[in-house]
Short mmCIF file of C-alpha atoms and ligand atoms in Angstrom, two decimals:
data_model
loop_
_atom_site.label_atom_id
_atom_site.label_comp_id
_atom_site.label_asym_id
_atom_site.label_seq_id
_atom_site.Cartn_x
_atom_site.Cartn_y
_atom_site.Cartn_z
CA UNK A 36 0.00 0.00 0.00
CA UNK A 37 1.72 3.23 -1.11
CA UNK A 38 1.34 6.65 0.50
CA UNK A 39 -0.55 7.91 -2.58
CA UNK A 40 -3.03 5.10 -2.21
CA UNK A 41 -4.01 5.18 1.45
CA UNK A 42 -7.01 2.91 1.07
CA UNK A 43 -5.12 0.39 -1.04
CA UNK A 44 -7.59 0.95 -3.94
CA UNK A 45 -4.96 1.13 -6.68
CA UNK A 46 -3.32 -2.09 -5.49
CA UNK A 47 -6.71 -3.79 -5.34
CA UNK A 48 -7.59 -2.67 -8.90
CA UNK A 49 -4.27 -3.93 -10.25
CA UNK A 50 -4.90 -7.25 -8.54
CA UNK A 51 -8.34 -7.55 -10.18
CA UNK A 52 -7.07 -7.09 -13.74
CA UNK A 53 -3.61 -8.68 -13.44
CA UNK A 54 -0.33 -7.39 -14.93
CA UNK A 55 -1.67 -7.09 -18.53
CA UNK A 56 -4.78 -5.30 -17.39
CA UNK A 57 -3.43 -1.89 -16.36
CA UNK A 58 -1.01 0.86 -17.29
CA UNK A 59 0.22 3.72 -15.15
CA UNK A 60 2.42 6.79 -15.26
CA UNK A 61 4.34 7.37 -18.47
CA UNK A 62 3.28 3.95 -19.79
CA UNK A 63 -0.18 5.34 -20.51
CA UNK A 64 -0.29 6.27 -24.20
CA UNK A 65 -1.87 9.58 -25.21
CA UNK A 66 -4.51 7.69 -27.25
CA UNK A 67 -5.97 6.66 -23.87
CA UNK A 68 -6.43 10.18 -22.54
CA UNK A 69 -6.51 12.54 -25.52
CA UNK A 70 -9.80 12.49 -27.39
CA UNK A 71 -10.53 13.62 -30.91
CA UNK A 72 -11.46 17.14 -29.75
CA UNK A 73 -8.01 17.44 -28.16
CA UNK A 74 -9.24 20.20 -25.84
CA UNK A 75 -7.84 18.64 -22.71
CA UNK A 76 -5.29 15.87 -22.22
CA UNK A 77 -4.74 14.83 -18.61
CA UNK A 78 -3.39 11.31 -18.03
CA UNK A 79 -5.64 9.28 -15.71
CA UNK A 80 -4.53 8.10 -12.25
CA UNK A 81 -4.54 4.61 -13.67
CA UNK A 82 -5.65 3.03 -16.96
CA UNK A 83 -7.56 -0.20 -16.47
CA UNK A 84 -7.94 -2.68 -19.34
CA UNK A 85 -10.26 -5.44 -18.10
CA UNK A 86 -10.78 -8.57 -20.19
CA UNK A 87 -14.19 -9.68 -18.95
CA UNK A 88 -17.52 -8.44 -17.61
CA UNK A 89 -16.61 -9.98 -14.24
CA UNK A 90 -13.49 -7.82 -14.06
CA UNK A 91 -15.50 -4.70 -14.96
CA UNK A 92 -17.89 -5.61 -12.16
CA UNK A 93 -15.08 -6.11 -9.60
CA UNK A 94 -13.47 -2.81 -10.67
CA UNK A 95 -16.69 -0.84 -10.20
CA UNK A 96 -17.44 -2.57 -6.89
CA UNK A 97 -14.05 -1.43 -5.57
CA UNK A 98 -14.32 2.11 -7.02
CA UNK A 99 -17.87 2.47 -5.70
CA UNK A 100 -16.73 1.50 -2.18
CA UNK A 101 -13.85 4.00 -2.37
CA UNK A 102 -15.81 6.82 -4.08
CA UNK A 103 -13.30 6.76 -6.95
CA UNK A 104 -14.57 8.35 -10.21
CA UNK A 105 -14.20 6.28 -13.38
CA UNK A 106 -14.11 7.51 -16.99
CA UNK A 107 -15.03 4.71 -19.42
CA UNK A 108 -13.58 4.86 -22.94
CA UNK A 109 -13.97 3.27 -26.36
CA UNK A 110 -11.98 4.51 -29.35
CA UNK A 111 -11.79 8.12 -28.04
CA UNK A 112 -13.34 9.45 -31.26
CA UNK A 113 -16.31 11.21 -29.61
CA UNK A 114 -16.92 14.85 -30.47
CA UNK A 115 -18.08 16.29 -27.12
CA UNK A 116 -15.16 15.35 -24.83
CA UNK A 117 -17.10 12.79 -22.77
CA UNK A 118 -14.38 10.13 -22.48
CA UNK A 119 -11.16 12.06 -21.85
CA UNK A 120 -10.42 11.63 -18.11
CA UNK A 121 -10.66 14.58 -15.75
CA UNK A 122 -8.19 15.21 -12.92
CA UNK A 123 -8.03 12.32 -10.47
CA UNK A 124 -10.16 9.93 -12.56
CA UNK A 125 -9.32 6.35 -13.41
CA UNK A 126 -9.86 5.41 -17.05
CA UNK A 127 -11.48 2.13 -18.00
CA UNK A 128 -10.75 1.02 -21.56
CA UNK A 129 -12.51 -1.86 -23.32
CA UNK A 130 -9.55 -2.39 -25.67
CA UNK A 131 -9.03 -5.98 -24.48
CA UNK A 132 -12.73 -6.90 -24.74
CA UNK A 133 -13.00 -7.28 -28.51
CA UNK A 134 -14.47 -10.70 -29.16
CA UNK A 135 -17.14 -11.26 -31.79
CA UNK A 136 -18.88 -14.06 -29.91
CA UNK A 137 -21.49 -15.22 -32.38
CA UNK A 138 -23.16 -14.47 -35.70
CA UNK A 139 -26.59 -16.08 -35.90
CA UNK A 140 -27.84 -16.35 -39.50
CA UNK A 141 -31.39 -17.23 -38.49
CA UNK A 142 -32.04 -14.37 -36.09
CA UNK A 143 -29.73 -12.07 -38.12
CA UNK A 144 -27.86 -11.04 -34.99
CA UNK A 145 -24.27 -10.60 -33.90
CA UNK A 146 -23.18 -10.87 -30.27
CA UNK A 147 -20.10 -8.78 -29.46
CA UNK A 148 -18.03 -7.45 -26.59
CA UNK A 149 -17.97 -3.67 -26.10
CA UNK A 150 -14.44 -3.11 -27.39
CA UNK A 151 -14.95 -4.46 -30.94
CA UNK A 152 -14.25 -1.80 -33.56
CA UNK A 153 -17.17 -0.79 -35.77
CA UNK A 154 -15.28 -1.71 -38.93
CA UNK A 155 -14.67 -5.26 -37.67
CA UNK A 156 -18.41 -5.65 -37.08
CA UNK A 157 -19.17 -4.37 -40.59
CA UNK A 158 -16.64 -6.78 -42.11
CA UNK A 159 -17.84 -9.78 -40.10
CA UNK A 160 -21.43 -9.07 -41.13
CA UNK A 161 -20.42 -8.72 -44.76
CA UNK A 162 -18.58 -12.05 -44.69
CA UNK A 163 -21.95 -13.62 -43.83
CA UNK A 164 -23.82 -11.73 -46.59
CA UNK A 165 -25.30 -9.43 -43.95
CA UNK A 166 -25.08 -5.73 -43.20
CA UNK A 167 -24.48 -3.80 -39.99
CA UNK A 168 -25.56 -0.43 -41.34
CA UNK A 169 -24.13 1.94 -38.71
CA UNK A 170 -21.33 3.85 -40.42
CA UNK A 171 -19.19 6.94 -39.83
CA UNK A 172 -15.74 8.27 -40.63
CA UNK A 173 -14.24 6.93 -37.39
CA UNK A 174 -15.24 3.33 -38.24
CA UNK A 175 -11.65 2.05 -38.00
CA UNK A 176 -11.10 3.26 -34.43
CA UNK A 177 -14.49 3.76 -32.77
CA UNK A 178 -15.90 0.81 -30.82
CA UNK A 179 -19.41 -0.57 -30.56
CA UNK A 180 -19.47 0.21 -26.81
CA UNK A 181 -18.80 3.86 -27.61
CA UNK A 182 -21.27 3.83 -30.51
CA UNK A 183 -24.02 2.53 -28.22
CA UNK A 184 -23.26 4.65 -25.18
CA UNK A 185 -23.38 7.76 -27.39
CA UNK A 186 -26.22 6.53 -29.64
CA UNK A 187 -24.10 7.31 -32.70
CA UNK A 188 -25.73 8.33 -35.99
CA UNK A 189 -23.94 8.81 -39.31
CA UNK A 190 -24.89 8.64 -42.96
CA UNK A 191 -27.53 5.88 -43.20
CA UNK A 192 -29.84 6.85 -40.34
CA UNK A 193 -32.56 7.79 -42.85
CA UNK A 194 -33.00 4.12 -43.70
CA UNK A 195 -31.73 2.11 -40.72
CA UNK A 196 -31.95 4.44 -37.72
CA UNK A 197 -29.35 5.38 -35.13
CA UNK A 198 -27.28 3.02 -32.96
CA UNK A 199 -30.28 2.73 -30.64
CA UNK A 200 -32.31 1.16 -33.45
CA UNK A 201 -29.64 -1.39 -34.33
CA UNK A 202 -29.35 -3.22 -31.04
CA UNK A 203 -31.58 -5.93 -29.60
CA UNK A 204 -30.16 -6.18 -26.11
CA UNK A 205 -27.18 -5.29 -23.93
CA UNK A 206 -25.33 -6.52 -20.89
CA UNK A 207 -24.18 -3.69 -18.62
CA UNK A 208 -22.55 -3.14 -15.25
CA UNK A 209 -23.97 -0.64 -12.75
CA UNK A 210 -21.89 1.77 -10.68
CA UNK A 211 -21.89 -0.60 -7.69
CA UNK A 212 -20.69 -3.54 -9.79
CA UNK A 213 -24.08 -5.23 -10.30
CA UNK A 214 -24.15 -7.03 -13.64
CA UNK A 215 -27.40 -6.49 -15.57
CA UNK A 216 -27.42 -9.42 -17.93
CA UNK A 217 -30.12 -8.48 -20.40
CA UNK A 218 -28.66 -10.32 -23.41
CA UNK A 219 -31.19 -12.03 -25.66
CA UNK A 220 -31.92 -12.24 -29.39
CA UNK A 221 -35.67 -11.63 -29.29
CA UNK A 222 -36.84 -8.90 -31.65
CA UNK A 223 -40.12 -8.76 -29.77
CA UNK A 224 -39.85 -8.55 -26.00
CA UNK A 225 -42.41 -6.41 -24.17
CA UNK A 226 -41.63 -7.69 -20.70
CA UNK A 227 -41.77 -4.43 -18.81
CA UNK A 228 -39.26 -1.58 -19.01
CA UNK A 229 -36.79 -1.66 -21.88
CA UNK A 230 -33.77 -1.31 -19.60
CA UNK A 231 -31.18 -1.28 -22.38
CA UNK A 232 -32.34 2.23 -23.29
CA UNK A 233 -30.96 3.48 -19.95
CA UNK A 234 -27.46 2.59 -21.12
CA UNK A 235 -27.78 3.63 -24.77
CA UNK A 236 -27.05 7.31 -25.32
CA UNK A 237 -26.35 8.02 -21.62
CA UNK A 238 -22.62 8.50 -22.30
CA UNK A 239 -21.41 6.10 -19.62
CA UNK A 240 -23.16 7.98 -16.80
CA UNK A 241 -25.69 5.30 -15.79
CA UNK A 242 -23.74 2.08 -16.35
CA UNK A 243 -21.13 0.53 -18.61
CA UNK A 244 -22.20 -1.57 -21.59
CA UNK A 245 -20.03 -4.69 -21.70
CA UNK A 246 -21.71 -6.83 -24.40
CA UNK A 247 -24.47 -6.38 -26.96
CA UNK A 248 -26.62 -8.33 -29.41
CA UNK A 249 -26.74 -6.31 -32.65
CA UNK A 250 -29.43 -6.35 -35.30
CA UNK A 251 -28.16 -7.18 -38.80
CA UNK A 252 -29.92 -6.55 -42.11
CA UNK A 253 -29.78 -8.32 -45.46
CA UNK A 254 -26.81 -7.08 -47.46
CA UNK A 255 -28.03 -4.95 -50.38
CA UNK A 256 -26.75 -6.07 -53.77
CA UNK A 257 -27.26 -2.82 -55.66
CA UNK A 258 -26.02 0.68 -54.96
CA UNK A 259 -26.64 3.86 -56.92
CA UNK A 260 -25.55 7.38 -56.04
CA UNK A 261 -26.35 10.77 -57.55
CA UNK A 262 -25.20 14.30 -56.83
CA UNK A 263 -27.62 17.08 -57.75
CA UNK A 264 -27.38 20.85 -57.97
CA UNK A 265 -30.53 22.42 -56.47
CA UNK A 266 -31.66 26.07 -56.63
CA UNK A 267 -33.21 26.68 -53.16
CA UNK A 268 -34.03 24.95 -49.89
CA UNK A 269 -37.71 24.56 -50.77
CA UNK A 270 -36.63 22.40 -53.69
CA UNK A 271 -34.31 20.41 -51.39
CA UNK A 272 -37.25 19.68 -49.05
CA UNK A 273 -39.50 18.73 -51.97
CA UNK A 274 -36.75 16.56 -53.46
CA UNK A 275 -36.59 14.69 -50.15
CA UNK A 276 -40.32 13.95 -50.30
CA UNK A 277 -40.03 13.01 -53.99
CA UNK A 278 -37.17 10.53 -53.42
CA UNK A 279 -38.84 9.05 -50.35
CA UNK A 280 -41.92 8.38 -52.46
CA UNK A 281 -40.22 7.23 -55.66
CA UNK A 282 -37.35 5.18 -54.17
CA UNK A 283 -39.31 3.91 -51.18
CA UNK A 284 -37.28 1.80 -48.79
CA UNK A 285 -34.31 1.83 -51.19
CA UNK A 286 -33.46 5.41 -50.16
CA UNK A 287 -30.37 4.99 -47.96
CA UNK A 288 -28.83 8.47 -47.81
CA UNK A 289 -29.99 12.04 -48.39
CA UNK A 290 -27.00 14.27 -47.63
CA UNK A 291 -26.84 17.99 -48.37
CA UNK A 292 -23.99 20.47 -48.80
CA UNK A 293 -24.90 24.16 -48.77
CA UNK A 294 -22.96 26.01 -51.48
CA UNK A 295 -20.81 27.65 -48.77
CA UNK A 296 -19.47 24.21 -47.82
CA UNK A 297 -19.15 23.16 -51.47
CA UNK A 298 -16.91 26.18 -52.08
CA UNK A 299 -14.84 25.46 -48.95
CA UNK A 300 -14.24 21.92 -50.24
CA UNK A 301 -13.08 23.29 -53.59
CA UNK A 302 -10.73 25.66 -51.79
CA UNK A 303 -9.34 23.53 -48.95
CA UNK A 304 -9.61 19.89 -50.03
CA UNK A 305 -7.67 19.81 -53.31
CA UNK A 306 -7.55 16.01 -53.56
CA UNK A 307 -11.32 15.93 -54.09
CA UNK A 308 -12.69 16.92 -57.50
CA UNK A 309 -16.18 18.43 -57.44
CA UNK A 310 -18.20 17.20 -60.44
CA UNK A 311 -20.64 20.13 -60.77
CA UNK A 312 -19.92 23.87 -60.92
CA UNK A 313 -20.51 25.91 -57.76
CA UNK A 314 -23.36 28.01 -59.18
CA UNK A 315 -26.21 26.27 -57.32
CA UNK A 316 -27.38 27.01 -53.78
CA UNK A 317 -27.43 23.36 -52.61
CA UNK A 318 -25.78 20.05 -53.52
CA UNK A 319 -27.66 16.90 -52.62
CA UNK A 320 -26.14 13.41 -52.53
CA UNK A 321 -28.77 10.72 -52.82
CA UNK A 322 -28.10 7.01 -52.46
CA UNK A 323 -30.29 4.01 -53.17
CA UNK A 324 -29.55 0.46 -52.07
CA UNK A 325 -31.64 -2.53 -53.05
CA UNK A 326 -31.69 -6.16 -53.99
CA UNK A 327 -32.34 -6.08 -57.74
CA UNK A 328 -29.65 -4.20 -59.65
CA UNK A 329 -31.52 -3.83 -62.96
CA UNK A 330 -34.85 -2.73 -61.48
CA UNK A 331 -33.19 -0.48 -58.85
CA UNK A 332 -31.19 1.32 -61.51
CA UNK A 333 -34.27 1.99 -63.64
CA UNK A 334 -36.14 3.24 -60.59
CA UNK A 335 -33.24 5.54 -59.72
CA UNK A 336 -32.83 7.01 -63.21
CA UNK A 337 -36.62 7.48 -63.50
CA UNK A 338 -36.74 9.27 -60.15
CA UNK A 339 -34.19 11.84 -61.34
CA UNK A 340 -35.87 12.21 -64.71
CA UNK A 341 -39.08 13.18 -62.91
CA UNK A 342 -37.16 15.44 -60.51
CA UNK A 343 -35.62 17.29 -63.46
CA UNK A 344 -39.00 17.55 -65.25
CA UNK A 345 -40.58 19.16 -62.21
CA UNK A 346 -37.57 21.47 -61.76
CA UNK A 347 -36.59 20.05 -58.35
CA UNK A 348 -33.02 19.61 -59.60
CA UNK A 349 -31.04 21.81 -62.00
CA UNK A 350 -28.24 19.36 -62.77
CA UNK A 351 -27.60 15.71 -61.89
CA UNK A 352 -24.55 13.45 -62.00
CA UNK A 353 -25.36 9.76 -61.60
CA UNK A 354 -22.48 7.41 -60.71
CA UNK A 355 -22.39 4.32 -62.91
CA UNK A 356 -19.36 2.54 -61.47
CA UNK A 357 -17.93 1.78 -58.02
CA UNK A 358 -15.18 4.34 -58.58
CA UNK A 359 -17.68 7.04 -59.42
CA UNK A 360 -19.81 6.11 -56.40
CA UNK A 361 -16.73 6.51 -54.19
CA UNK A 362 -15.87 9.81 -55.86
CA UNK A 363 -19.30 11.27 -55.14
CA UNK A 364 -19.17 10.11 -51.52
CA UNK A 365 -15.68 11.66 -51.28
CA UNK A 366 -17.23 15.06 -52.07
CA UNK A 367 -19.68 14.66 -49.17
CA UNK A 368 -17.02 13.31 -46.80
CA UNK A 369 -14.65 16.17 -47.68
CA UNK A 370 -16.85 18.51 -45.59
CA UNK A 371 -15.18 17.10 -42.46
CA UNK A 372 -11.72 17.72 -43.93
CA UNK A 373 -12.31 21.47 -44.10
CA UNK A 374 -11.92 21.65 -40.31
CA UNK A 375 -8.12 21.54 -40.59
CA UNK A 376 -8.19 24.99 -42.24
CA UNK A 377 -8.87 27.03 -39.08
CA UNK A 378 -12.53 26.05 -38.73
CA UNK A 379 -14.18 25.05 -35.47
CA UNK A 380 -15.26 21.46 -34.99
CA UNK A 381 -18.49 20.97 -36.92
CA UNK A 382 -21.50 21.93 -34.81
CA UNK A 383 -24.15 19.24 -34.62
CA UNK A 384 -27.78 20.29 -34.26
CA UNK A 385 -31.19 19.11 -35.43
CA UNK A 386 -34.24 20.97 -36.65
CA UNK A 387 -37.51 20.53 -38.44
CA UNK A 388 -36.84 20.44 -42.17
CA UNK A 389 -39.09 23.41 -42.85
CA UNK A 390 -37.01 25.61 -40.50
CA UNK A 391 -33.71 24.63 -42.04
CA UNK A 392 -33.53 27.06 -44.96
CA UNK A 393 -34.22 29.97 -42.57
CA UNK A 394 -31.74 28.58 -40.02
CA UNK A 395 -28.92 28.50 -42.59
CA UNK A 396 -29.42 32.18 -43.49
CA UNK A 397 -30.17 33.43 -39.99
CA UNK A 398 -27.20 31.75 -38.30
CA UNK A 399 -24.85 33.39 -40.79
CA UNK A 400 -26.54 36.78 -40.31
CA UNK A 401 -26.28 36.63 -36.49
CA UNK A 402 -22.63 35.56 -36.54
CA UNK A 403 -21.69 38.29 -39.06
CA UNK A 404 -23.44 40.89 -36.93
CA UNK A 405 -20.77 40.24 -34.26
CA UNK A 406 -17.84 39.12 -36.44
CA UNK A 407 -18.27 40.59 -39.97
CA UNK A 408 -15.61 38.34 -41.53
CA UNK A 409 -17.29 35.13 -40.46
CA UNK A 410 -17.14 32.26 -42.95
CA UNK A 411 -19.52 29.36 -42.38
CA UNK A 412 -20.28 26.09 -44.11
CA UNK A 413 -23.43 24.05 -43.55
CA UNK A 414 -23.90 20.41 -44.45
CA UNK A 415 -25.46 17.32 -43.00
CA UNK A 416 -27.85 14.43 -42.91
CA UNK A 417 -30.78 16.53 -44.00
CA UNK A 418 -33.06 13.55 -44.52
CA UNK A 419 -32.87 13.22 -40.70
CA UNK A 420 -33.08 16.95 -39.97
CA UNK A 421 -29.45 16.95 -38.81
CA UNK A 422 -27.18 19.81 -39.84
CA UNK A 423 -23.47 20.36 -39.11
CA UNK A 424 -21.89 23.83 -39.23
CA UNK A 425 -18.28 24.77 -39.88
CA UNK A 426 -17.33 28.18 -38.52
CA UNK A 427 -14.36 30.50 -38.85
CA UNK A 428 -14.83 34.00 -37.41
CA UNK A 429 -11.15 34.91 -37.81
CA UNK A 430 -7.79 34.00 -36.26
CA UNK A 431 -9.18 33.86 -32.70
CA UNK A 432 -12.16 31.63 -33.52
CA UNK A 433 -11.42 29.10 -30.77
CA UNK A 434 -11.19 31.79 -28.05
CA UNK A 435 -14.78 32.78 -28.78
CA UNK A 436 -16.29 29.33 -28.80
CA UNK A 437 -18.70 30.06 -25.93
CA UNK A 438 -20.03 33.20 -27.64
CA UNK A 439 -20.48 31.22 -30.86
CA UNK A 440 -22.23 28.42 -28.92
CA UNK A 441 -24.61 30.97 -27.40
CA UNK A 442 -25.61 32.35 -30.82
CA UNK A 443 -26.12 28.94 -32.42
CA UNK A 444 -27.84 27.21 -29.52
CA UNK A 445 -29.95 30.31 -28.84
CA UNK A 446 -31.32 30.11 -32.39
CA UNK A 447 -31.84 26.36 -32.03
CA UNK A 448 -33.84 26.99 -28.84
CA UNK A 449 -36.04 29.53 -30.64
CA UNK A 450 -36.78 26.92 -33.32
CA UNK A 451 -37.43 24.07 -30.83
CA UNK A 452 -34.51 22.10 -32.24
CA UNK A 453 -31.94 19.93 -30.46
CA UNK A 454 -28.48 21.24 -29.51
CA UNK A 455 -27.16 17.76 -30.21
CA UNK A 456 -28.43 15.52 -32.99
CA UNK A 457 -25.87 12.72 -32.91
CA UNK A 458 -22.73 13.78 -30.99
CA UNK A 459 -24.13 13.85 -27.45
CA UNK A 460 -23.64 16.36 -24.63
CA UNK A 461 -20.43 15.33 -22.81
CA UNK A 462 -18.60 18.27 -21.29
CA UNK A 463 -18.93 20.56 -24.27
CA UNK A 464 -22.67 21.14 -24.39
CA UNK A 465 -23.75 20.56 -20.79
CA UNK A 466 -24.30 24.23 -19.94
CA UNK A 467 -26.75 24.44 -22.85
CA UNK A 468 -28.72 21.29 -22.02
CA UNK A 469 -31.72 23.37 -20.86
CA UNK A 470 -31.97 24.90 -24.36
CA UNK A 471 -33.34 21.56 -25.58
CA UNK A 472 -34.68 19.85 -22.44
CA UNK A 473 -37.37 21.10 -20.06
CA UNK A 474 -36.80 21.46 -16.30
CA UNK A 475 -38.96 18.43 -15.60
CA UNK A 476 -37.04 16.31 -18.10
CA UNK A 477 -33.71 17.32 -16.57
CA UNK A 478 -35.08 16.61 -13.07
CA UNK A 479 -36.08 13.08 -14.16
CA UNK A 480 -32.66 12.53 -15.76
CA UNK A 481 -30.99 13.58 -12.50
CA UNK A 482 -33.29 11.31 -10.47
CA UNK A 483 -32.26 8.36 -12.67
CA UNK A 484 -28.60 9.26 -12.22
CA UNK A 485 -29.02 9.45 -8.44
CA UNK A 486 -30.78 6.08 -8.33
CA UNK A 487 -28.30 4.22 -10.52
CA UNK A 488 -25.10 5.94 -9.42
CA UNK A 489 -25.79 7.53 -6.01
CA UNK A 490 -22.16 8.50 -5.37
CA UNK A 491 -21.65 9.87 -8.88
CA UNK A 492 -18.59 7.79 -9.82
CA UNK A 493 -19.53 7.06 -13.45
CA UNK A 494 -18.30 9.74 -15.88
CA UNK A 495 -19.13 12.55 -13.43
CA UNK A 496 -19.77 16.03 -14.81
CA UNK A 497 -20.71 14.74 -18.25
CA UNK A 498 -24.21 15.67 -19.55
CA UNK A 499 -24.92 17.74 -16.38
ZN1 ZN B 220 -22.75 13.64 -38.89
#
């Protein structure tokens, strides 16, 4: 028992996980304490790397008894600084819990441990002619435990839903070490409260997800992608309705770049070639996935013929090869690459579609009122009402982030939108939580937190 560990907690934790199961001091790599936002990088007191649910349970039992705060982590790719440890916290990484336990062809499910990377899950599903549709840029490093605890979104939510919609059941460990083994493969199960929802999207504040049964879909055999130039937001909204009607369940992405983002891509992401001139107000990427290549292609081409006839689109490029499909997606994905050029992290908000055209103009007007040289770029998963915003108000953009937050979230509050669509709250948005949640909702959230984690050891200070 060392003098820095009067209660013997650190020794006890090391004993639980064994020599391979922890790192301390300078042996802790920055990937285990620096998250993607990079705002704060404080090494944890100790990094724990358990290899089983039982070890997670023993760890939390000991930390609960000692009142020791714990910061759980997946791939550290979150965008609201929820997983980077705060002073004095112990980090708990799932990097040694990465078994794919079972793929069941008849229930179309996959049972996994929390530390499996998203890309591994996608590849395993594909090898069985199945699809795990959750997808985002961080697929190679983010983990399913992180995806579930943040209820991650991404590009195909319009068809398949968010992480919450892609999971049948979870196993989780409560703050006091109690294991809640809720694993099952039943798509229909109305036996009382759906407890898994407490752990999904709660950012590690109510319990730690250790295993999950994921819902797989049939693997589509056809893919078609188009990029369209559109004259105004009304036409974008009508094009959404048109493609939902004409493509039906084949519609798998409806992504929009405002022209301001399109121009930023041209300027700052030289390795991407934009296929249409920048004279339109909006650029819409539409994807269809289906199971009959010939019929799906005809349906797709017809849909754009009708869209052109009714003046919903001014110009269309349809990809007719895998390379061209990838090139069109590269244009959409390049929006995230603009950030390197002095822009703030992309804001993540959601709104009703019919407020979105106004929002795009008004947010720029309000920012320019304060900082006349402001440059913004809007883009996002508009089929889901989710918009991201790139912002550069000048050389000291980052110093003014709270003032920028206030302007954006204030407008979102006026429009009854959500200050987070898919990134979560973490540390970065917690002071604005009341802009999108009522007092009674926040009171119920706090009551749940107090019931499930009375001493506040799980990811304290995140969300509220
Ligand atoms: Zn997004």
